[in-house]
Coordinates of C-alpha atoms in Angstrom, one line a residue:
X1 CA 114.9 62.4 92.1
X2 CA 113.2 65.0 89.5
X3 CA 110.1 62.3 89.1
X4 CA 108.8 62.3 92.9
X5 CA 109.4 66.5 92.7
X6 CA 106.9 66.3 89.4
X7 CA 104.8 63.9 91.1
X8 CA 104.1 66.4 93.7
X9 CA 103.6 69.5 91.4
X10 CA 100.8 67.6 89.6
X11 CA 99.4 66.1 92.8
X12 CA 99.1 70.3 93.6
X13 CA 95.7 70.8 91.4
X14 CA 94.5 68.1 92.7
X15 CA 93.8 69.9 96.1
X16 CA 91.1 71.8 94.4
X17 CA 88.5 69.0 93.2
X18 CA 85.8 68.5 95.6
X19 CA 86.7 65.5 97.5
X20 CA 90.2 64.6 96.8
X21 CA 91.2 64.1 100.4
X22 CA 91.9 60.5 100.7
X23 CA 92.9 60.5 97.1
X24 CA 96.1 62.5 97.7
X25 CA 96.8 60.2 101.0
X26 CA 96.6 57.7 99.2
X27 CA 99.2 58.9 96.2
X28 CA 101.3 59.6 99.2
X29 CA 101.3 56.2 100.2
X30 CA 102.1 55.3 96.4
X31 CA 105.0 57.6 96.1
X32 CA 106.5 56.8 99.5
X33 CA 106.6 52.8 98.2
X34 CA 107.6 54.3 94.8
X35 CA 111.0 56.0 96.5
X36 CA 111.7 53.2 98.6
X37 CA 111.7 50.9 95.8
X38 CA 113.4 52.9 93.6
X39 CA 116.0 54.3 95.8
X40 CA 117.3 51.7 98.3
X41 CA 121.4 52.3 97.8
X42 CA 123.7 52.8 100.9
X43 CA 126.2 54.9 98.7
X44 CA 125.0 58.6 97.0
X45 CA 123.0 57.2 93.5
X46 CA 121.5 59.4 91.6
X47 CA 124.1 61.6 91.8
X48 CA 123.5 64.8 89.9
X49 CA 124.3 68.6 89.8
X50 CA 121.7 69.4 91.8
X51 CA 120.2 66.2 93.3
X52 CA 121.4 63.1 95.1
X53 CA 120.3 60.6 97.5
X54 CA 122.6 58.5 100.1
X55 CA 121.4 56.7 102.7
X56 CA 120.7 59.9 105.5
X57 CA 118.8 61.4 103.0
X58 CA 117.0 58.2 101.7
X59 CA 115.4 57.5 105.6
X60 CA 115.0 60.7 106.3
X61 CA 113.0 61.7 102.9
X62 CA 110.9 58.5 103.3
X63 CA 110.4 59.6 106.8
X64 CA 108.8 63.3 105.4
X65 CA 106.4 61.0 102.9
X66 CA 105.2 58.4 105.4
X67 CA 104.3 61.2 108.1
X68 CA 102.7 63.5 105.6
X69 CA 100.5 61.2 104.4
X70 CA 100.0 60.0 108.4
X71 CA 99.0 63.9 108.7
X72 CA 96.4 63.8 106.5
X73 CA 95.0 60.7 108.1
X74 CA 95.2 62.0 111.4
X75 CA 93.4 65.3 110.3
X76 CA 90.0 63.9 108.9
X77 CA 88.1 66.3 111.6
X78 CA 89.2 69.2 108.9
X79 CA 87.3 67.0 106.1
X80 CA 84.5 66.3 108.3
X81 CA 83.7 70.1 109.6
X82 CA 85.0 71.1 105.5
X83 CA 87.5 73.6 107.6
X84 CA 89.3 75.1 104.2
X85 CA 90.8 71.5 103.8
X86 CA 91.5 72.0 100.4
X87 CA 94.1 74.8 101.6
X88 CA 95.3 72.2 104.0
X89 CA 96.1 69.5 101.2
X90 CA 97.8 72.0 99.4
X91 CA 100.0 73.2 102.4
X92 CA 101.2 69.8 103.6
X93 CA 101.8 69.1 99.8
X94 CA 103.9 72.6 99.7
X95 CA 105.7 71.4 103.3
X96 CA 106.8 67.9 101.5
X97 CA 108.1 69.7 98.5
X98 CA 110.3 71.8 100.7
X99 CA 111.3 69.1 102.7
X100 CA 111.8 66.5 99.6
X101 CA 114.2 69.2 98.2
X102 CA 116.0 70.1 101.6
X103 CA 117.0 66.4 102.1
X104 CA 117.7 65.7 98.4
X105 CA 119.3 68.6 97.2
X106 CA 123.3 68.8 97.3
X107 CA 123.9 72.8 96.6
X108 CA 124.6 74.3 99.8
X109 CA 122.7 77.6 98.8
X110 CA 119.6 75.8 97.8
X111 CA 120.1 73.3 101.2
X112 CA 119.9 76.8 102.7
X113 CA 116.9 78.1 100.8
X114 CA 114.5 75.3 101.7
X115 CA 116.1 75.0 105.0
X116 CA 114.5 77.9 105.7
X117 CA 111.6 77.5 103.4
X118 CA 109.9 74.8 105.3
X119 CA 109.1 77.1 108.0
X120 CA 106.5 79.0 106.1
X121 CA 104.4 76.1 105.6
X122 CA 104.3 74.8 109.4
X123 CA 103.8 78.1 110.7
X124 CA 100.7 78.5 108.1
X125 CA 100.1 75.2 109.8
X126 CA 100.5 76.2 113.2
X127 CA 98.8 80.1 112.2
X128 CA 96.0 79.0 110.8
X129 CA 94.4 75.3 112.1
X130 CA 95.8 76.2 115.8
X131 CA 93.3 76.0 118.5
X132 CA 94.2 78.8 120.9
X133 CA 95.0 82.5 120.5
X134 CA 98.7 82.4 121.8
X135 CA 99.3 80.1 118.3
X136 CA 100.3 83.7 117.0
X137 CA 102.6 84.0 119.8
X138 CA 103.5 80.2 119.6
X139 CA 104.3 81.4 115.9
X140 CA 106.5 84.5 116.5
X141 CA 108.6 82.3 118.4
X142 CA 109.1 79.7 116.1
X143 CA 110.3 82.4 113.1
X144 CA 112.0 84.5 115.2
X145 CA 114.2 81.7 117.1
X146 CA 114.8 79.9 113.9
X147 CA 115.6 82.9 111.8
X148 CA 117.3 85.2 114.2
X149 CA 120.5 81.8 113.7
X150 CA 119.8 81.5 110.4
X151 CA 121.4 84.6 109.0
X152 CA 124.8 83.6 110.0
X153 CA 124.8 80.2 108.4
X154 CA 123.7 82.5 105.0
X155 CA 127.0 84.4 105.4
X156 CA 129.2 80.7 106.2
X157 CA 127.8 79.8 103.0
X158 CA 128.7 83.0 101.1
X159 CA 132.3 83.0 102.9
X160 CA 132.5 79.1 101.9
X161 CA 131.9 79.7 98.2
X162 CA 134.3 82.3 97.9
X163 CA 137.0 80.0 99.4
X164 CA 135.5 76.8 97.7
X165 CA 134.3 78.4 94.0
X166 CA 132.0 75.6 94.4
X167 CA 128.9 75.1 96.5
X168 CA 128.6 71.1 96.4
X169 CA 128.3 69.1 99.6
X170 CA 129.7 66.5 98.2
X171 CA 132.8 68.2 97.9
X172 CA 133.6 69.4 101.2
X173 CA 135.3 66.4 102.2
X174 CA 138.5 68.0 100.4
X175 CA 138.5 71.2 102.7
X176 CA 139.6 71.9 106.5
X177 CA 138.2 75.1 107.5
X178 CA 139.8 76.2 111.1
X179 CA 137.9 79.3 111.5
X180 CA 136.2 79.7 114.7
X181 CA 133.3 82.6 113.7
X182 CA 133.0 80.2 110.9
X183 CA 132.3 77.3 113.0
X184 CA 129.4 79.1 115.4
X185 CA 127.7 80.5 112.3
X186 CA 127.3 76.8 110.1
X187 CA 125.8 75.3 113.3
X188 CA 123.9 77.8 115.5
X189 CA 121.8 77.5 112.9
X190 CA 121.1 73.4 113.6
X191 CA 121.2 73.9 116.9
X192 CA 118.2 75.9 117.0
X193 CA 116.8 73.6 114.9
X194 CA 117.5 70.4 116.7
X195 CA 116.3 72.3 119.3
X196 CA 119.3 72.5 121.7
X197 CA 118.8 73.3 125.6
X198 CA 118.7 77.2 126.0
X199 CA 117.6 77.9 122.6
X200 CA 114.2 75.7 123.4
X201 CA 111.9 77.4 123.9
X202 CA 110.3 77.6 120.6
X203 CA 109.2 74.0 120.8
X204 CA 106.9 73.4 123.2
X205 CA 104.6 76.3 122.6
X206 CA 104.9 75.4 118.8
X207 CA 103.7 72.1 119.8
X208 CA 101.0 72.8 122.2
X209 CA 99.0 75.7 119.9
X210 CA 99.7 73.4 116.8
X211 CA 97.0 71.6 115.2
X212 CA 97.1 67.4 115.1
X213 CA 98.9 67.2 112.0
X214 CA 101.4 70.6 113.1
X215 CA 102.6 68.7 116.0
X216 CA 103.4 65.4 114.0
X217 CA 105.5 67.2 111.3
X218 CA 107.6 69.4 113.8
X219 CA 108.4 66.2 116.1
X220 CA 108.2 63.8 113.2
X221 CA 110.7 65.6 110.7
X222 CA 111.0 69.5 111.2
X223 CA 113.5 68.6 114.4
X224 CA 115.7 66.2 112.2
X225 CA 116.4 69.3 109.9
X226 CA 118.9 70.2 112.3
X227 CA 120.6 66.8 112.9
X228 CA 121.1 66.3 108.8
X229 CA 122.5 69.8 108.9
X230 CA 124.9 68.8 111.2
X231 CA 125.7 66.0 109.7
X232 CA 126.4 67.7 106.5
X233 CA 128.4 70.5 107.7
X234 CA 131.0 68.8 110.1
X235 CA 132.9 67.5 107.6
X236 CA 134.3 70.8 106.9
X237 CA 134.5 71.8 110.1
X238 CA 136.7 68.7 111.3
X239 CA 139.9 70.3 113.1
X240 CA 137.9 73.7 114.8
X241 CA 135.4 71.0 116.4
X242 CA 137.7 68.6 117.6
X243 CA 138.5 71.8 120.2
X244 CA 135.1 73.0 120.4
X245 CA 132.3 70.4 120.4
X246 CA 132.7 69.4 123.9
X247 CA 130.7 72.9 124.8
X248 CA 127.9 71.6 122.9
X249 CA 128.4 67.9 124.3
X250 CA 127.8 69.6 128.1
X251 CA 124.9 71.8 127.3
X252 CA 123.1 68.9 125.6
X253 CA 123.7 66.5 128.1
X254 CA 123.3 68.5 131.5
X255 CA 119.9 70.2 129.5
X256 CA 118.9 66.9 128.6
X257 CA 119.0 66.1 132.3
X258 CA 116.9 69.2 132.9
X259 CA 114.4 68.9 130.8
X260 CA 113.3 64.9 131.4
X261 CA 113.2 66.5 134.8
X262 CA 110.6 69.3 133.5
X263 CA 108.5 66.5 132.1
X264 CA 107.7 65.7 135.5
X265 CA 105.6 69.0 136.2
X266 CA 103.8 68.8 133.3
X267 CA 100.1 69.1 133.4
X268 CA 99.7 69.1 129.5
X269 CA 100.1 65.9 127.7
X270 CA 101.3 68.0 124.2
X271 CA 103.7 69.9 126.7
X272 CA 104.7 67.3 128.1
X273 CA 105.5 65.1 125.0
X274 CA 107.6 68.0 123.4
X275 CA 109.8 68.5 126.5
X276 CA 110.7 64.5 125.8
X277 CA 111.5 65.4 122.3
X278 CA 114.4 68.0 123.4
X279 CA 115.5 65.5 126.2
X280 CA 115.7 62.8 123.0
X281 CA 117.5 65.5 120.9
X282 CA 119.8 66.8 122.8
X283 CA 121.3 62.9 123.3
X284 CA 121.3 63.3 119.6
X285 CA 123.2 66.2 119.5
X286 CA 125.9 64.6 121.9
X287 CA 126.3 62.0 119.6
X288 CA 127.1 63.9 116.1
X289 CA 129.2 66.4 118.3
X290 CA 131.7 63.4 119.0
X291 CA 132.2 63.4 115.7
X292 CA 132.8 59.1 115.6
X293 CA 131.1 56.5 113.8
X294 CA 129.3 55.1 116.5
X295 CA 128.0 58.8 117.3
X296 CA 127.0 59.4 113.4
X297 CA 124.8 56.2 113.0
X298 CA 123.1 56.4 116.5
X299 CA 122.4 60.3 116.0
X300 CA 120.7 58.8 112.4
X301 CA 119.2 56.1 113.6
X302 CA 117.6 57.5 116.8
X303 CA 116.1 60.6 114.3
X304 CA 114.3 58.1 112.7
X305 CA 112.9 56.2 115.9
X306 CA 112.0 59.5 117.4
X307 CA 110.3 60.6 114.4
X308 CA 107.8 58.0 114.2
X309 CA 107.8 57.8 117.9
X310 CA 106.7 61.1 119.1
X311 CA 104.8 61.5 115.9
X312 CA 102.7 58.7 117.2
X313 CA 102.6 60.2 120.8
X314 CA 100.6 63.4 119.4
X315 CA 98.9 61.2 117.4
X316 CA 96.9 59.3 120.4
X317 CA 97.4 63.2 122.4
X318 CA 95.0 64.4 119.6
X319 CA 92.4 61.3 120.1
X320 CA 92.0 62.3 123.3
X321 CA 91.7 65.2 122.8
X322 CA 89.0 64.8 120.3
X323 CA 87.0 62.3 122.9
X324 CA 87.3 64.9 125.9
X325 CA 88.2 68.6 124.4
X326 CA 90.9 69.0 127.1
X327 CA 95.0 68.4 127.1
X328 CA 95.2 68.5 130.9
X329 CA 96.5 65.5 132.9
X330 CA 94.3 65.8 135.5
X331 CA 91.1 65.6 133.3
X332 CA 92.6 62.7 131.0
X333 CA 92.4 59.9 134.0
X334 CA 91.1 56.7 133.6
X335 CA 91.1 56.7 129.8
X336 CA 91.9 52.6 130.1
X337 CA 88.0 52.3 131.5
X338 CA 86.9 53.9 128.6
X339 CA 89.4 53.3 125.6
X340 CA 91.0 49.8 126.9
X341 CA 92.1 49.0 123.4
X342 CA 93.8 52.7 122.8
X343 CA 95.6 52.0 126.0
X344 CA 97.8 49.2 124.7
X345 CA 98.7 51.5 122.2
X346 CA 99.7 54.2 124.6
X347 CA 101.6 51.9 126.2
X348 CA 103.1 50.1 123.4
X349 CA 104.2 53.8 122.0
X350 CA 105.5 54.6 125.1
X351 CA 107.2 51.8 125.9
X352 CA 109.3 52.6 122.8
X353 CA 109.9 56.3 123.5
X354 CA 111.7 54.9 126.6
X355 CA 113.9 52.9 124.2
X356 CA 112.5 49.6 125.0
X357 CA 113.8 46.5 122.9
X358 CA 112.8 45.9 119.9
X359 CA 112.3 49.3 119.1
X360 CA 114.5 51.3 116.6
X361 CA 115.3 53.8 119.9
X362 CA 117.4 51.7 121.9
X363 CA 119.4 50.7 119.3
X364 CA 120.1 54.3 118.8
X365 CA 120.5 55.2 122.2
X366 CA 123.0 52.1 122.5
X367 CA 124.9 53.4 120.0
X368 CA 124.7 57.3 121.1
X369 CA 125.9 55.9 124.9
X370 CA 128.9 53.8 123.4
X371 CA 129.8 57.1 121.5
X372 CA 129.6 59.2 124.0
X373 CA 131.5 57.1 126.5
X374 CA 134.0 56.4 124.1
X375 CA 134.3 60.3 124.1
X376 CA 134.8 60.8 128.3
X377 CA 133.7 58.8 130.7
X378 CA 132.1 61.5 132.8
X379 CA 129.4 61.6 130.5
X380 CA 128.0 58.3 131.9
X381 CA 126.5 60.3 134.9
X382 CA 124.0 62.2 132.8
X383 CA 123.4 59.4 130.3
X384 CA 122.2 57.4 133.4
X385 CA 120.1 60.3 134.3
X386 CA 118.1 61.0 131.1
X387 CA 118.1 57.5 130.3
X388 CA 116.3 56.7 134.1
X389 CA 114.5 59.5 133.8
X390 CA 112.9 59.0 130.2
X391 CA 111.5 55.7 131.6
X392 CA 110.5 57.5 134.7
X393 CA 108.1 60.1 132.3
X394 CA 106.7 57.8 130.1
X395 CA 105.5 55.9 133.1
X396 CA 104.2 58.7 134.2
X397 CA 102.8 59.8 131.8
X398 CA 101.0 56.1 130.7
X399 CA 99.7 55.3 134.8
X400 CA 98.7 59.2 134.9
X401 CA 96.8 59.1 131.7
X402 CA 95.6 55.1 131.8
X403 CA 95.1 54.9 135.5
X404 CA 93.1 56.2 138.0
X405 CA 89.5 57.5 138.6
X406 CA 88.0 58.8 135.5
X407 CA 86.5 62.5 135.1
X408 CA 82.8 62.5 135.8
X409 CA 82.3 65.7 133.8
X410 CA 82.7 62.9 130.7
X411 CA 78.8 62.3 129.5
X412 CA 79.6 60.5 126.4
X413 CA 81.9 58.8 124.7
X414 CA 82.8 57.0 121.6
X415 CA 85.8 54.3 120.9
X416 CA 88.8 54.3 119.0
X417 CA 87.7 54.6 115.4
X418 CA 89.7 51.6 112.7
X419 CA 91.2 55.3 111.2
X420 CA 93.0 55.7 114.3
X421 CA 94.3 52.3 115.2
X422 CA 95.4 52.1 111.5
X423 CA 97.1 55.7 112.2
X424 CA 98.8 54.3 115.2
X425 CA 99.9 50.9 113.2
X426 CA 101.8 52.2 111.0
X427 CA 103.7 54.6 113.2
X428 CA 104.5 52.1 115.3
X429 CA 105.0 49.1 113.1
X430 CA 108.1 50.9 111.0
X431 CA 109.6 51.9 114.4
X432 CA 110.0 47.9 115.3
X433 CA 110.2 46.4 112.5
X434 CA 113.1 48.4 110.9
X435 CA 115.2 46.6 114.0
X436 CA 115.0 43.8 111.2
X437 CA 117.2 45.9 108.9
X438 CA 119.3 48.0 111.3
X439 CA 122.5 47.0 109.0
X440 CA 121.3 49.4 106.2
X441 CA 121.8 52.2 108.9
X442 CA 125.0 50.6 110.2
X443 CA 127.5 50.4 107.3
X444 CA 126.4 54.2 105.6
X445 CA 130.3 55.4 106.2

């Protein structure tokens, strides 16, 4: 795990030659192929003090590569207008670092650190290639939100070591810790994170003031922080959840239903994409609450659908955006009589964030519903809701967007660049083409 870490640090002074942009997408490409071939084992290898890789931490780290060096792609406009895109290189590299070690490391404290560490980054992200003034706002909201839950998870882990002596994640199979205060404080944290309903807000005004490549990495890996941490952490906390998860299991599913319902009034595309992240998350949340297999892999496997998914939805956001210098529904009409070509890729992307066959989001959604019927019944009403109802936006979205009589305020226009349908291929081909090897997700237990 230590060579990808050094292969990052030297990629650092790379940032500063003149013209080193592709170059360092391109070694990002490299070192994603490198870790994939070098680390494809269902069971922890590389098992070390400090590092360690198992299969949750193997997709999701590959994940963190493959969008960062999508980022990059996706934000040639910086290279083009030379807007400080040598500070930019360096921060993405700086955000994969912290992400790299978050997903790799096994000390809980260190987890912790660059749990939180990966928040700098983003918000420099968000902070300083933004488009609007609220970003600073946008910004507040993200630190404050994310911090304010933080702190308590810092005192768990303290409280854990001095019961454990030892701070290994791989260890905290052997303990049963029935402590209720215990139990809010390890996972407010990753609900804020995920984001949960209620605790929200945060994510749509970090999405819709964040630059191109912002918005991938929060959809694309920042929200999955949460959902590893989860994963991690309920081990210990076995016995208290059985009593108390079903809290979380109602707020996520009757704010699920909420929220696909607030993608209907939408007038922002950004906006309106985020609010179907929290609706996708909080089905996610549902499942890792019910603490069964079925709910464990669908949680895993539907982060990494999602990931790539919505990543690609800002993605094609940001092309229009780019054509027609607006985010508003109502001046985005008609883009099929002037893009025909990007339209099959809206609807193809689409068409997989409502969890259409053969994409790698129904197969976690199947699993996430069989968990969460196995865990009551009742549930079914609001899984038929959200799932309806995620259908129902992405149509909307697609006939509102594709459809219609175009804006006559557009003079000129230019097509889909081979950059952007190349951008847009290899989101989307990883999210269908995994389906192929769904039994490396399956049998992780």
């Amino acid at each position: 795990m230590m060579k990808f870490l050094l292969m990052m640090v030297f990629m650092i002074p790379l940032c500063f030659i003149k013209n080193m942009f592709w170059i360092i997408q391109m070694m990002l490409f490299f070192m994603m192929f490198l870790f994939v071939n070098l680390n494809l084992s269902l069971y922890f290898s590389n098992l070390s003090y400090m590092f360690s890789c198992d299969i949750i931490s193997f997709g999701l780290i590959t994940l963190s590569i493959w969008i960062c060096s999508l980022m990059i792609m996706s934000s040639e406009n910086l290279f083009k207008v030379k807007f400080y895109e040598k500070f930019f290189l360096l921060n993405i590299l700086m955000m994969l670092f912290m992400l790299y070690m978050t997903f790799s490391i096994m000390n809980l404290f260190m987890f912790y650190l660059f749990f939180e560490g990966s928040l700098i980054p983003t918000l420099m992200l968000i902070i300083g290639w933004g488009y609007q003034p609220e970003r600073i706002q946008a910004g507040i909201y993200l630190l404050f939100y994310t911090l304010f839950a933080s702190l308590p998870l810092l005192m768990g882990i303290f409280y854990l070591f001095s019961k454990m002596n030892c701070m290994m994640m791989y260890f905290m199979k052997f303990y049963n810790m029935n402590l209720f205060l215990l139990y809010i404080s390890m996972i407010m944290a990753f609900l804020v994170k995920m984001p949960m309903y209620f605790v929200h807000l945060w994510l749509p005004k970090a999405h819709v003031e964040a630059p191109v490549s912002g918005s991938m990495i929060l959809a694309g890996v920042m929200l999955k922080l949460g959902g590893y941490g989860l994963l991690r952490v309920l081990i210990l906390l076995q016995e208290v959840g059985l009593k108390l998860n079903f809290i979380w299991v109602s707020i996520s599913l009757v704010g699920g239903f909420y929220i696909s319902l607030k993608c209907f009034s939408q007038v922002d595309i950004k906006s309106l994409i985020a609010y179907s992240s929290v609706a996708h998350m909080s089905l996610v949340i549902g499942g890792i609450m019910t603490m069964n297999y079925w709910g464990f892999m669908g949680s895993y496997i539907l982060m990494i659908g999602h990931g790539l998914c919505s990543s690609g939805m800002f993605c094609l956001a940001n092309i229009n955006y780019e054509r027609v210098h607006s985010r508003s529904l109502y001046i985005n009409k008609g883009m099929m009589n002037f893009m025909p070509s990007m339209s099959m890729w809206w609807f193809l992307l689409l068409s997989s964030n409502m969890a259409a066959p053969p994409s790698l989001n129904l197969m976690g959604e199947i699993s996430l519903i069989n968990s969460l019927m196995g865990w009551s019944w009742i549930s079914m009403i609001f899984l038929m809701l959200i799932s309806f109802f995620s259908a129902g936006y992405s149509l909307y979205l697609y006939s509102f967007t594709q459809h219609g009589k175009y804006n006559m305020g557009i003079y000129s226009f230019n097509m889909g660049l081979s950059r952007e349908y190349l951008i847009l291929l290899l989101h989307w081909l990883p999210l269908n083409f995994l389906f192929m090897k769904i039994d490396y997700s399956m049998i992780w237990f």
